[in-house]
Coordinates of C-alpha atoms in Angstrom, one line a residue:
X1 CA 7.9 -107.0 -20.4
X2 CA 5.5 -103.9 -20.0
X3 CA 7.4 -100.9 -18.2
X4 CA 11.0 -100.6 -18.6
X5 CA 12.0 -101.6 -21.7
X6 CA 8.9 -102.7 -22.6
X7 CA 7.9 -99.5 -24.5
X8 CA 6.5 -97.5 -21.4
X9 CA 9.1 -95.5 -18.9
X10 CA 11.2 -96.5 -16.1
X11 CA 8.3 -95.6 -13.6
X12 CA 5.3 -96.8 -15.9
X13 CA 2.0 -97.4 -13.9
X14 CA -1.4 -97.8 -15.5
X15 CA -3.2 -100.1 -17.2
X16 CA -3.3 -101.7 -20.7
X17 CA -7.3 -103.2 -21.9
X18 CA -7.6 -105.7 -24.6
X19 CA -10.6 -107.7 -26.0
X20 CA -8.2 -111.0 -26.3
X21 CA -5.6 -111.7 -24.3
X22 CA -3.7 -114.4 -25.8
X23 CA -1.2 -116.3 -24.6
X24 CA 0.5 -119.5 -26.5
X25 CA 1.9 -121.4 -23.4
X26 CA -1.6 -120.8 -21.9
X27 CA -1.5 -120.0 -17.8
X28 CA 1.5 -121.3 -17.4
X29 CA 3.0 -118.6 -19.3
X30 CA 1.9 -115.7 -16.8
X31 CA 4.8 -116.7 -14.5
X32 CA 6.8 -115.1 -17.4
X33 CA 5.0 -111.7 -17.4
X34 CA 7.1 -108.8 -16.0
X35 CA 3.8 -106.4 -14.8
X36 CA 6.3 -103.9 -13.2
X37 CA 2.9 -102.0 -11.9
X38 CA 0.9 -102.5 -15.3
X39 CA -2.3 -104.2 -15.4
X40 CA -3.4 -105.9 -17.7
X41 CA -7.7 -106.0 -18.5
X42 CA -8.8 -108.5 -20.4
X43 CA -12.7 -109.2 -21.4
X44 CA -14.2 -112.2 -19.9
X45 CA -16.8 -112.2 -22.4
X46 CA -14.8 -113.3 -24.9
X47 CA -14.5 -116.6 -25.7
X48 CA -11.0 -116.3 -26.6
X49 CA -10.2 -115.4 -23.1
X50 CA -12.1 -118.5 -21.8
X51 CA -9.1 -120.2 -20.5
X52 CA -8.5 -117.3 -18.3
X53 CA -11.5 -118.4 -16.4
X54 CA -12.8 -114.8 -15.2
X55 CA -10.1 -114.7 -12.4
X56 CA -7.4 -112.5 -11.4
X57 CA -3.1 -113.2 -12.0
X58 CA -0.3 -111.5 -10.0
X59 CA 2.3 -110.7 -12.5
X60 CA 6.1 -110.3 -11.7
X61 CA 7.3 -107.4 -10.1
X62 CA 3.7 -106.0 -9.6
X63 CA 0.9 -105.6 -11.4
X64 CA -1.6 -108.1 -12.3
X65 CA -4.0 -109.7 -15.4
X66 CA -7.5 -109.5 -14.5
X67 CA -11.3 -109.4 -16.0
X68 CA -12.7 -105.8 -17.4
X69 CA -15.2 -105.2 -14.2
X70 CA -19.2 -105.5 -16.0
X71 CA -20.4 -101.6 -16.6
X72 CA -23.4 -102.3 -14.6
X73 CA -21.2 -102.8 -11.6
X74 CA -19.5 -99.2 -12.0
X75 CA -22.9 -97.6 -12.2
X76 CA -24.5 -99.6 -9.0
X77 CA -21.4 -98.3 -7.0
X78 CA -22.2 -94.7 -8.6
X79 CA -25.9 -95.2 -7.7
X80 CA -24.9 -96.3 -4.1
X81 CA -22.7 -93.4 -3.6
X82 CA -24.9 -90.5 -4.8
X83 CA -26.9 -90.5 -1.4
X84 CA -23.8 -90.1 0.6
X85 CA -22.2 -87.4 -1.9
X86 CA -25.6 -85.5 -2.1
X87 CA -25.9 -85.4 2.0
X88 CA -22.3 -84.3 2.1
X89 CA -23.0 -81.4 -0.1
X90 CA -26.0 -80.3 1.9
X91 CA -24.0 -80.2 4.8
X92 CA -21.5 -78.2 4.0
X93 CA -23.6 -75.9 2.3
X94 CA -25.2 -75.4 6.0
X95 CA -21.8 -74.2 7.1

């Protein structure tokens, strides 16, 4: 159980990243996950993670198990956002 009890406090939120996410009973054993807002990154990369299948799991009580995004998609949101951040700050500095 991550959160209560599970070594994080009462109101725990956040997320916990790991390069192999195994889990003896396989998929049938996230039913018995208590997320309690926690999320849980695993890399798809790995082969150990292969039964995973790259998709996303809704764990108990919130929370869910889900791939480590690829870096290159972080930086094409950043690239696709700079435009709209830069012409912001050139409007307000015409105030």
């Amino acid at each position: 159980m991550l959160g209560k009890g599970g070594g994080l406090g009462a109101d725990a939120t956040g997320a916990f990243y790991t390069r192999e996410l195994l889990l003896a009973g396989g998929l049938s054993q996230i039913a018995n996950i208590t997320g309690n807002g926690v999320d849980i990154y695993y890399d798809p990369g790995n082969a150990a993670n292969a039964y995973l299948g790259g998709q996303m799991y809704a764990l108990t009580n919130g929370g869910f198990i889900a791939p480590v995004p690829e870096p290159a998609t972080g930086t094409l949101v950043l690239l696709l956002a700079l435009p709209a951040l830069w012409r912001r700050r050139s409007m307000g500095s015409r105030v």
